[in-house]
RNA sequence: GCUGCUGUAGCUCAGUGGUAGAGCGCGUCCUUGGUAAGGACGAGGUCGUGGGUUCAAGUCCCACUAGCAGCUCCA
């Protein structure tokens, strides 16, 4: 007999052959019908498999200890993930019926649904969705069971080979090389290599919808074959599905690119260039307010503002290691000599030739030399056909004698030079240099996205130089700053990701073991002490040091990576930074990079979506609009506007010859927080009729002008966030599957 | 960068190989009003760019360019 412990703590005995479904049936038929999967000793498994079998597989606990069993019903997000994975199988089965000979890749779940990658020559388009969905619904109606069976590796290879599933064969032979036994799931005529688990039968898959089709790469590698990825979503009920679709529409409505245009916040002009953001007056106002806010905070916290130029010598970036390592995502260097780009290209060709990745003939060489001469670069000693190393050396020497600048891809080296511009004593540390530094990165065209991914961006950057002893305190203060800043703009739902080095492969990282161990322990300690919830990710650190990233959840449940705090052992080393310690000998400082917003572009883009364009009073580009009822009130309206401006408010007056209701509507659509309606009555008593955008016509308040200004001033001071469109929607990210696990 | 889709008035978009349309916005005039759209008239277009097919191209084909979705990437 099986000893089963149910979630309420009770232990019961069941026959050895019992499955979770059988257990559910002993409790009730309705429960059995609602049961989609089971959790056995904490692992999610098929509800229809004998429990004993899943225990052996799931853990090696002896059979005589009670087995913890939890029935996973259609109320549980875990069941949703299982059902979505089953839906992916149904979709693959439908596609196979409609497109014979299709190759199958992977079909995992995602936060909101599932996808399956297909190797298929015929292009699937959205027009094909209805027939695929129809086929899926047919399969659901047939409600055939999911049957699991195991095979040895050899059997599995032969099996998939017989089905002509080449990608599956390859995956078994490479990705799953360490698995002796592999599981398959049969669903009618459809059989797929799969770890499971699945719902008991196809009929349990309820509300489904295909979402989109897009290209993807086999095993995520851009060098591999391109596949067609079909996205779908699945929910427990049509209502959930409808809610989800509504939610997607909601997200689309708050798209910062749409709102940015509608509200006149920013623009991207083709003439200026892709990925180059133009901050229009209203967007600039939001940014300026945020910058002022940060600047004040930084002064309070002992930072010193600095400025640096937008370009720097290529040599500096060679020292820092950023050039040519990140060459692909940088704008090309600015050369002082016409032949600069030519010689630069030439050196790369020689290097590629030496590495055997490209052919560089003597003929090519002669042509380049001739061109260089025409351009006025001497290079008289260049030995055509000579040793590659000598030639590179000669070209490098020429190059170094010329001016070469890079548009700065980051601010660090500039700040490093500021640190190095003076001799430093331990008494001077920490040095905290802050700058809204604009940097340029040549992101690939397909990666640009509104303000979220741009080519020119301004980081709210700062670099802290401190002694190893000060790391703890400095790290803590930077985290507190990020926390404070996020809270001030009403973002209070976030988690921290702590990225540590890969302890098994330490050679990838610079800096001593001792420093790393100490730093990692410090970060962990500080995060714990501050009570921040964090997930530690080994192997995610930058090569130069451990880091923490703030993952912020917005009001419709999407997660954004914003602020970052990073430790750096590398740059102080490369630039040989020093300070004189109390022992009167030179020491190497530790550097901390930090940016609470990340970049102004990304942060503002995110805020637009978070607030859906309806910024809180302190951030709103236009805080008050004065609305005169008729021409008779124009003079008074003008007075009110200037009084508001004197009090520090961003206010305008609507002098259009429209009716008041049209002006109100216009201001509502522009998401202006307050309207001051003024007519002859108000003018007579030095008052305004305050219309709050959120309360509308119901709670209008007639107030004395001074009183109204005082009320708004207080709201700005508190940086009150009065409205964020709340949503009950949460994605079930935790249900997403690891694609490589099969 | 890859795959697919898209590019028509300031914005959102119709447009069937035969000489360009709507709504909103904008301008002028009328209207002077009390909290989400008052009325009339008017201006506004190299149909993304360059080639090709055709008697004829916004429409069909090719290339480029930009945007969107996804992939890949993000110091």
mmCIF file of N, CA and C in Angstrom, chain A residues 528-635:
data_model
loop_
_atom_site.group_PDB
_atom_site.id
_atom_site.type_symbol
_atom_site.label_atom_id
_atom_site.label_comp_id
_atom_site.label_asym_id
_atom_site.label_seq_id
_atom_site.Cartn_x
_atom_site.Cartn_y
_atom_site.Cartn_z
ATOM 1 N N UNK A 528 20.603 41.482 2.349
ATOM 2 C CA UNK A 528 19.848 40.819 3.408
ATOM 3 C C UNK A 528 19.494 41.808 4.513
ATOM 4 N N UNK A 529 20.496 42.592 4.930
ATOM 5 C CA UNK A 529 20.265 43.562 6.001
ATOM 6 C C UNK A 529 19.198 44.574 5.633
ATOM 7 N N UNK A 530 19.179 44.930 4.350
ATOM 8 C CA UNK A 530 18.204 45.936 3.919
ATOM 9 C C UNK A 530 16.823 45.334 3.696
ATOM 10 N N UNK A 531 16.746 44.021 3.809
ATOM 11 C CA UNK A 531 15.457 43.374 3.655
ATOM 12 C C UNK A 531 14.930 43.408 2.231
ATOM 13 N N UNK A 532 15.848 43.519 1.267
ATOM 14 C CA UNK A 532 15.421 43.500 -0.133
ATOM 15 C C UNK A 532 15.298 42.052 -0.574
ATOM 16 N N UNK A 533 14.200 41.739 -1.262
ATOM 17 C CA UNK A 533 14.099 40.365 -1.745
ATOM 18 C C UNK A 533 14.965 40.255 -2.980
ATOM 19 N N UNK A 534 15.845 39.286 -2.994
ATOM 20 C CA UNK A 534 16.747 39.173 -4.139
ATOM 21 C C UNK A 534 16.933 37.721 -4.540
ATOM 22 N N UNK A 535 17.242 37.527 -5.804
ATOM 23 C CA UNK A 535 17.602 36.192 -6.277
ATOM 24 C C UNK A 535 19.051 36.241 -6.713
ATOM 25 N N UNK A 536 19.831 35.312 -6.228
ATOM 26 C CA UNK A 536 21.243 35.255 -6.584
ATOM 27 C C UNK A 536 21.397 34.402 -7.844
ATOM 28 N N UNK A 537 22.119 34.920 -8.815
ATOM 29 C CA UNK A 537 22.319 34.183 -10.056
ATOM 30 C C UNK A 537 23.796 33.975 -10.279
ATOM 31 N N UNK A 538 24.215 32.752 -10.129
ATOM 32 C CA UNK A 538 25.629 32.475 -10.318
ATOM 33 C C UNK A 538 25.964 32.481 -11.807
ATOM 34 N N UNK A 539 27.136 33.027 -12.123
ATOM 35 C CA UNK A 539 27.574 33.048 -13.519
ATOM 36 C C UNK A 539 27.018 34.226 -14.308
ATOM 37 N N UNK A 540 26.238 35.093 -13.644
ATOM 38 C CA UNK A 540 25.627 36.223 -14.349
ATOM 39 C C UNK A 540 26.420 37.515 -14.159
ATOM 40 N N UNK A 541 27.468 37.467 -13.353
ATOM 41 C CA UNK A 541 28.237 38.681 -13.090
ATOM 42 C C UNK A 541 28.920 39.153 -14.366
ATOM 43 N N UNK A 542 29.243 40.449 -14.408
ATOM 44 C CA UNK A 542 30.082 40.947 -15.492
ATOM 45 C C UNK A 542 31.496 40.433 -15.232
ATOM 46 N N UNK A 543 32.323 40.413 -16.277
ATOM 47 C CA UNK A 543 33.672 39.859 -16.078
ATOM 48 C C UNK A 543 34.470 40.703 -15.092
ATOM 49 N N UNK A 544 34.043 41.959 -14.899
ATOM 50 C CA UNK A 544 34.831 42.859 -14.060
ATOM 51 C C UNK A 544 34.333 42.960 -12.619
ATOM 52 N N UNK A 545 33.180 42.349 -12.316
ATOM 53 C CA UNK A 545 32.724 42.435 -10.939
ATOM 54 C C UNK A 545 31.284 41.988 -10.780
ATOM 55 N N UNK A 546 30.860 41.712 -9.536
ATOM 56 C CA UNK A 546 29.465 41.324 -9.293
ATOM 57 C C UNK A 546 28.553 42.545 -9.409
ATOM 58 N N UNK A 547 27.272 42.290 -9.633
ATOM 59 C CA UNK A 547 26.370 43.433 -9.791
ATOM 60 C C UNK A 547 24.981 43.098 -9.273
ATOM 61 N N UNK A 548 24.207 44.164 -9.070
ATOM 62 C CA UNK A 548 22.801 43.979 -8.706
ATOM 63 C C UNK A 548 21.968 44.791 -9.679
ATOM 64 N N UNK A 549 20.891 44.194 -10.134
ATOM 65 C CA UNK A 549 19.974 44.890 -11.029
ATOM 66 C C UNK A 549 18.602 44.930 -10.383
ATOM 67 N N UNK A 550 17.932 46.063 -10.546
ATOM 68 C CA UNK A 550 16.569 46.192 -10.029
ATOM 69 C C UNK A 550 15.585 45.813 -11.121
ATOM 70 N N UNK A 551 14.788 44.777 -10.847
ATOM 71 C CA UNK A 551 13.754 44.365 -11.786
ATOM 72 C C UNK A 551 12.431 44.925 -11.261
ATOM 73 N N UNK A 552 11.885 45.881 -11.987
ATOM 74 C CA UNK A 552 10.704 46.590 -11.510
ATOM 75 C C UNK A 552 9.465 46.102 -12.252
ATOM 76 N N UNK A 553 8.416 45.855 -11.489
ATOM 77 C CA UNK A 553 7.157 45.423 -12.089
ATOM 78 C C UNK A 553 6.245 46.633 -12.236
ATOM 79 N N UNK A 554 5.714 46.850 -13.420
ATOM 80 C CA UNK A 554 4.833 48.001 -13.598
ATOM 81 C C UNK A 554 3.402 47.597 -13.267
ATOM 82 N N UNK A 555 2.473 48.577 -13.430
ATOM 83 C CA UNK A 555 1.130 48.345 -12.925
ATOM 84 C C UNK A 555 0.340 47.349 -13.748
ATOM 85 N N UNK A 556 0.843 46.913 -14.903
ATOM 86 C CA UNK A 556 0.122 45.820 -15.550
ATOM 87 C C UNK A 556 0.955 44.539 -15.561
ATOM 88 N N UNK A 557 1.861 44.455 -14.603
ATOM 89 C CA UNK A 557 2.519 43.183 -14.343
ATOM 90 C C UNK A 557 3.737 42.881 -15.195
ATOM 91 N N UNK A 558 4.192 43.840 -15.981
ATOM 92 C CA UNK A 558 5.377 43.575 -16.786
ATOM 93 C C UNK A 558 6.630 43.921 -16.001
ATOM 94 N N UNK A 559 7.703 43.199 -16.233
ATOM 95 C CA UNK A 559 8.923 43.439 -15.479
ATOM 96 C C UNK A 559 9.945 44.156 -16.346
ATOM 97 N N UNK A 560 10.585 45.159 -15.771
ATOM 98 C CA UNK A 560 11.580 45.962 -16.485
ATOM 99 C C UNK A 560 12.878 45.941 -15.703
ATOM 100 N N UNK A 561 13.977 45.819 -16.413
ATOM 101 C CA UNK A 561 15.256 45.957 -15.729
ATOM 102 C C UNK A 561 15.660 47.418 -15.760
ATOM 103 N N UNK A 562 15.710 48.036 -14.576
ATOM 104 C CA UNK A 562 16.030 49.460 -14.527
ATOM 105 C C UNK A 562 17.374 49.667 -13.849
ATOM 106 N N UNK A 563 17.351 50.221 -12.643
ATOM 107 C CA UNK A 563 18.581 50.602 -11.977
ATOM 108 C C UNK A 563 19.594 49.475 -11.821
ATOM 109 N N UNK A 564 20.844 49.854 -11.808
ATOM 110 C CA UNK A 564 21.886 48.856 -11.668
ATOM 111 C C UNK A 564 22.989 49.399 -10.766
ATOM 112 N N UNK A 565 23.572 48.530 -9.969
ATOM 113 C CA UNK A 565 24.742 48.879 -9.153
ATOM 114 C C UNK A 565 25.781 47.795 -9.392
ATOM 115 N N UNK A 566 26.948 48.198 -9.878
ATOM 116 C CA UNK A 566 27.959 47.209 -10.249
ATOM 117 C C UNK A 566 29.301 47.509 -9.599
ATOM 118 N N UNK A 567 29.935 46.472 -9.135
ATOM 119 C CA UNK A 567 31.295 46.610 -8.613
ATOM 120 C C UNK A 567 32.271 46.365 -9.745
ATOM 121 N N UNK A 568 33.381 47.079 -9.727
ATOM 122 C CA UNK A 568 34.342 46.929 -10.821
ATOM 123 C C UNK A 568 35.765 46.837 -10.269
ATOM 124 N N UNK A 569 36.389 45.696 -10.498
ATOM 125 C CA UNK A 569 37.805 45.529 -10.123
ATOM 126 C C UNK A 569 38.703 45.794 -11.315
ATOM 127 N N UNK A 570 38.097 45.855 -12.497
ATOM 128 C CA UNK A 570 38.856 45.851 -13.737
ATOM 129 C C UNK A 570 39.442 47.214 -14.089
ATOM 130 N N UNK A 571 38.596 48.238 -14.171
ATOM 131 C CA UNK A 571 39.088 49.536 -14.633
ATOM 132 C C UNK A 571 40.166 50.122 -13.715
ATOM 133 N N UNK A 572 40.001 50.044 -12.381
ATOM 134 C CA UNK A 572 41.086 50.563 -11.535
ATOM 135 C C UNK A 572 42.414 49.873 -11.850
ATOM 136 N N UNK A 573 42.323 48.594 -12.183
ATOM 137 C CA UNK A 573 43.510 47.819 -12.509
ATOM 138 C C UNK A 573 44.105 48.289 -13.845
ATOM 139 N N UNK A 574 43.247 48.354 -14.860
ATOM 140 C CA UNK A 574 43.718 48.702 -16.196
ATOM 141 C C UNK A 574 44.284 50.116 -16.251
ATOM 142 N N UNK A 575 43.675 51.026 -15.500
ATOM 143 C CA UNK A 575 44.159 52.409 -15.528
ATOM 144 C C UNK A 575 45.125 52.684 -14.379
ATOM 145 N N UNK A 576 45.482 51.622 -13.669
ATOM 146 C CA UNK A 576 46.473 51.729 -12.579
ATOM 147 C C UNK A 576 46.094 52.833 -11.598
ATOM 148 N N UNK A 577 44.837 52.847 -11.175
ATOM 149 C CA UNK A 577 44.398 53.858 -10.212
ATOM 150 C C UNK A 577 44.969 53.538 -8.840
ATOM 151 N N UNK A 578 45.244 54.596 -8.102
ATOM 152 C CA UNK A 578 45.850 54.395 -6.786
ATOM 153 C C UNK A 578 45.330 55.403 -5.780
ATOM 154 N N UNK A 579 45.476 55.025 -4.529
ATOM 155 C CA UNK A 579 45.359 56.009 -3.463
ATOM 156 C C UNK A 579 46.419 55.641 -2.437
ATOM 157 N N UNK A 580 46.856 56.631 -1.681
ATOM 158 C CA UNK A 580 47.865 56.361 -0.652
ATOM 159 C C UNK A 580 47.126 55.981 0.634
ATOM 160 N N UNK A 581 47.424 54.806 1.132
ATOM 161 C CA UNK A 581 46.746 54.314 2.326
ATOM 162 C C UNK A 581 47.351 54.895 3.598
ATOM 163 N N UNK A 582 46.750 54.550 4.728
ATOM 164 C CA UNK A 582 47.248 55.059 5.999
ATOM 165 C C UNK A 582 48.637 54.505 6.288
ATOM 166 N N UNK A 583 49.005 53.416 5.594
ATOM 167 C CA UNK A 583 50.344 52.844 5.765
ATOM 168 C C UNK A 583 51.372 53.529 4.867
ATOM 169 N N UNK A 584 50.937 54.626 4.200
ATOM 170 C CA UNK A 584 51.809 55.399 3.319
ATOM 171 C C UNK A 584 52.304 54.621 2.101
ATOM 172 N N UNK A 585 51.546 53.579 1.694
ATOM 173 C CA UNK A 585 51.888 52.899 0.433
ATOM 174 C C UNK A 585 50.672 52.963 -0.484
ATOM 175 N N UNK A 586 50.945 52.859 -1.807
ATOM 176 C CA UNK A 586 49.818 52.942 -2.749
ATOM 177 C C UNK A 586 48.932 51.703 -2.713
ATOM 178 N N UNK A 587 47.621 51.932 -2.852
ATOM 179 C CA UNK A 587 46.642 50.841 -2.918
ATOM 180 C C UNK A 587 45.730 51.072 -4.114
ATOM 181 N N UNK A 588 45.066 49.988 -4.494
ATOM 182 C CA UNK A 588 44.144 50.111 -5.634
ATOM 183 C C UNK A 588 42.727 50.324 -5.106
ATOM 184 N N UNK A 589 42.045 51.346 -5.591
ATOM 185 C CA UNK A 589 40.658 51.560 -5.137
ATOM 186 C C UNK A 589 39.697 50.583 -5.820
ATOM 187 N N UNK A 590 38.501 50.447 -5.261
ATOM 188 C CA UNK A 590 37.431 49.692 -5.903
ATOM 189 C C UNK A 590 36.476 50.713 -6.494
ATOM 190 N N UNK A 591 35.929 50.361 -7.645
ATOM 191 C CA UNK A 591 35.040 51.301 -8.331
ATOM 192 C C UNK A 591 33.615 50.745 -8.281
ATOM 193 N N UNK A 592 32.652 51.634 -8.074
ATOM 194 C CA UNK A 592 31.246 51.218 -8.143
ATOM 195 C C UNK A 592 30.567 52.032 -9.233
ATOM 196 N N UNK A 593 29.938 51.331 -10.188
ATOM 197 C CA UNK A 593 29.124 52.014 -11.200
ATOM 198 C C UNK A 593 27.688 51.929 -10.717
ATOM 199 N N UNK A 594 26.959 53.010 -10.882
ATOM 200 C CA UNK A 594 25.545 52.913 -10.529
ATOM 201 C C UNK A 594 24.706 53.895 -11.323
ATOM 202 N N UNK A 595 23.494 53.482 -11.653
ATOM 203 C CA UNK A 595 22.553 54.324 -12.379
ATOM 204 C C UNK A 595 21.158 53.909 -11.926
ATOM 205 N N UNK A 596 20.535 54.740 -11.065
ATOM 206 C CA UNK A 596 19.224 54.361 -10.527
ATOM 207 C C UNK A 596 18.153 54.215 -11.614
ATOM 208 N N UNK A 597 18.197 55.082 -12.628
ATOM 209 C CA UNK A 597 17.207 55.004 -13.697
ATOM 210 C C UNK A 597 17.672 54.087 -14.823
ATOM 211 N N UNK A 598 18.972 53.918 -14.916
ATOM 212 C CA UNK A 598 19.507 53.233 -16.084
ATOM 213 C C UNK A 598 19.813 54.296 -17.126
ATOM 214 N N UNK A 599 18.811 54.659 -17.914
ATOM 215 C CA UNK A 599 18.971 55.804 -18.811
ATOM 216 C C UNK A 599 17.688 56.611 -18.772
ATOM 217 N N UNK A 600 17.818 57.891 -19.059
ATOM 218 C CA UNK A 600 16.648 58.760 -19.021
ATOM 219 C C UNK A 600 15.627 58.307 -20.060
ATOM 220 N N UNK A 601 16.128 57.867 -21.210
ATOM 221 C CA UNK A 601 15.232 57.446 -22.281
ATOM 222 C C UNK A 601 14.404 56.245 -21.842
ATOM 223 N N UNK A 602 15.096 55.211 -21.419
ATOM 224 C CA UNK A 602 14.427 53.989 -21.049
ATOM 225 C C UNK A 602 13.482 54.207 -19.866
ATOM 226 N N UNK A 603 13.983 54.980 -18.896
ATOM 227 C CA UNK A 603 13.180 55.197 -17.694
ATOM 228 C C UNK A 603 11.910 55.976 -18.022
ATOM 229 N N UNK A 604 12.055 57.023 -18.812
ATOM 230 C CA UNK A 604 10.873 57.810 -19.159
ATOM 231 C C UNK A 604 9.911 56.984 -20.009
ATOM 232 N N UNK A 605 10.445 56.201 -20.920
ATOM 233 C CA UNK A 605 9.595 55.329 -21.735
ATOM 234 C C UNK A 605 8.794 54.395 -20.855
ATOM 235 N N UNK A 606 9.485 53.850 -19.863
ATOM 236 C CA UNK A 606 8.829 52.929 -18.954
ATOM 237 C C UNK A 606 7.760 53.659 -18.116
ATOM 238 N N UNK A 607 8.108 54.878 -17.675
ATOM 239 C CA UNK A 607 7.150 55.646 -16.861
ATOM 240 C C UNK A 607 5.895 55.997 -17.655
ATOM 241 N N UNK A 608 6.080 56.330 -18.932
ATOM 242 C CA UNK A 608 4.927 56.656 -19.776
ATOM 243 C C UNK A 608 3.964 55.464 -19.765
ATOM 244 N N UNK A 609 4.517 54.262 -19.904
ATOM 245 C CA UNK A 609 3.653 53.079 -19.947
ATOM 246 C C UNK A 609 3.073 52.773 -18.568
ATOM 247 N N UNK A 610 3.880 52.976 -17.544
ATOM 248 C CA UNK A 610 3.422 52.700 -16.179
ATOM 249 C C UNK A 610 2.232 53.581 -15.831
ATOM 250 N N UNK A 611 2.361 54.878 -16.125
ATOM 251 C CA UNK A 611 1.281 55.812 -15.800
ATOM 252 C C UNK A 611 0.256 55.912 -16.929
ATOM 253 N N UNK A 612 0.481 55.200 -17.998
ATOM 254 C CA UNK A 612 -0.371 55.325 -19.187
ATOM 255 C C UNK A 612 -0.480 56.790 -19.602
ATOM 256 N N UNK A 613 0.593 57.518 -19.443
ATOM 257 C CA UNK A 613 0.629 58.918 -19.868
ATOM 258 C C UNK A 613 0.100 59.903 -18.837
ATOM 259 N N UNK A 614 -0.589 59.388 -17.798
ATOM 260 C CA UNK A 614 -1.186 60.265 -16.789
ATOM 261 C C UNK A 614 -0.200 60.446 -15.643
ATOM 262 N N UNK A 615 0.715 61.374 -15.798
ATOM 263 C CA UNK A 615 1.772 61.550 -14.811
ATOM 264 C C UNK A 615 1.237 62.202 -13.540
ATOM 265 N N UNK A 616 1.836 61.859 -12.392
ATOM 266 C CA UNK A 616 1.453 62.539 -11.158
ATOM 267 C C UNK A 616 1.823 64.016 -11.256
ATOM 268 N N UNK A 617 1.169 64.810 -10.428
ATOM 269 C CA UNK A 617 1.301 66.263 -10.545
ATOM 270 C C UNK A 617 2.748 66.732 -10.618
ATOM 271 N N UNK A 618 3.610 66.179 -9.776
ATOM 272 C CA UNK A 618 4.983 66.721 -9.717
ATOM 273 C C UNK A 618 5.756 66.482 -11.000
ATOM 274 N N UNK A 619 5.328 65.449 -11.789
ATOM 275 C CA UNK A 619 6.042 65.141 -13.021
ATOM 276 C C UNK A 619 5.328 65.641 -14.271
ATOM 277 N N UNK A 620 4.040 65.927 -14.154
ATOM 278 C CA UNK A 620 3.251 66.260 -15.349
ATOM 279 C C UNK A 620 3.857 67.447 -16.085
ATOM 280 N N UNK A 621 3.986 67.334 -17.392
ATOM 281 C CA UNK A 621 4.590 68.427 -18.157
ATOM 282 C C UNK A 621 3.719 69.673 -18.124
ATOM 283 N N UNK A 622 2.417 69.491 -18.174
ATOM 284 C CA UNK A 622 1.520 70.630 -17.983
ATOM 285 C C UNK A 622 0.691 70.298 -16.761
ATOM 286 N N UNK A 623 0.877 71.067 -15.697
ATOM 287 C CA UNK A 623 0.247 70.708 -14.431
ATOM 288 C C UNK A 623 -1.156 71.269 -14.300
ATOM 289 N N UNK A 624 -1.328 72.497 -14.781
ATOM 290 C CA UNK A 624 -2.622 73.149 -14.649
ATOM 291 C C UNK A 624 -2.975 73.804 -15.973
ATOM 292 N N UNK A 625 -4.231 73.681 -16.382
ATOM 293 C CA UNK A 625 -4.677 74.461 -17.526
ATOM 294 C C UNK A 625 -5.793 75.378 -17.062
ATOM 295 N N UNK A 626 -5.613 76.640 -17.384
ATOM 296 C CA UNK A 626 -6.616 77.626 -17.016
ATOM 297 C C UNK A 626 -7.617 77.726 -18.164
ATOM 298 N N UNK A 627 -8.905 77.577 -17.829
ATOM 299 C CA UNK A 627 -9.930 77.561 -18.859
ATOM 300 C C UNK A 627 -10.919 78.712 -18.652
ATOM 301 N N UNK A 628 -10.762 79.790 -19.403
ATOM 302 C CA UNK A 628 -11.726 80.880 -19.298
ATOM 303 C C UNK A 628 -13.049 80.483 -19.958
ATOM 304 N N UNK A 629 -14.127 80.802 -19.300
ATOM 305 C CA UNK A 629 -15.453 80.453 -19.812
ATOM 306 C C UNK A 629 -15.749 81.201 -21.099
ATOM 307 N N UNK A 630 -15.408 82.477 -21.120
ATOM 308 C CA UNK A 630 -15.648 83.264 -22.330
ATOM 309 C C UNK A 630 -14.592 84.352 -22.417
ATOM 310 N N UNK A 631 -14.649 85.105 -23.490
ATOM 311 C CA UNK A 631 -13.672 86.180 -23.702
ATOM 312 C C UNK A 631 -13.636 87.140 -22.521
ATOM 313 N N UNK A 632 -14.778 87.276 -21.856
ATOM 314 C CA UNK A 632 -14.842 88.221 -20.738
ATOM 315 C C UNK A 632 -13.883 87.835 -19.618
ATOM 316 N N UNK A 633 -13.495 86.569 -19.573
ATOM 317 C CA UNK A 633 -12.619 86.108 -18.483
ATOM 318 C C UNK A 633 -11.164 85.973 -18.919
ATOM 319 N N UNK A 634 -10.856 86.381 -20.153
ATOM 320 C CA UNK A 634 -9.478 86.204 -20.649
ATOM 321 C C UNK A 634 -8.443 86.896 -19.760
ATOM 322 N N UNK A 635 -8.728 88.131 -19.392
ATOM 323 C CA UNK A 635 -7.756 88.885 -18.592
ATOM 324 C C UNK A 635 -7.524 88.206 -17.243
#
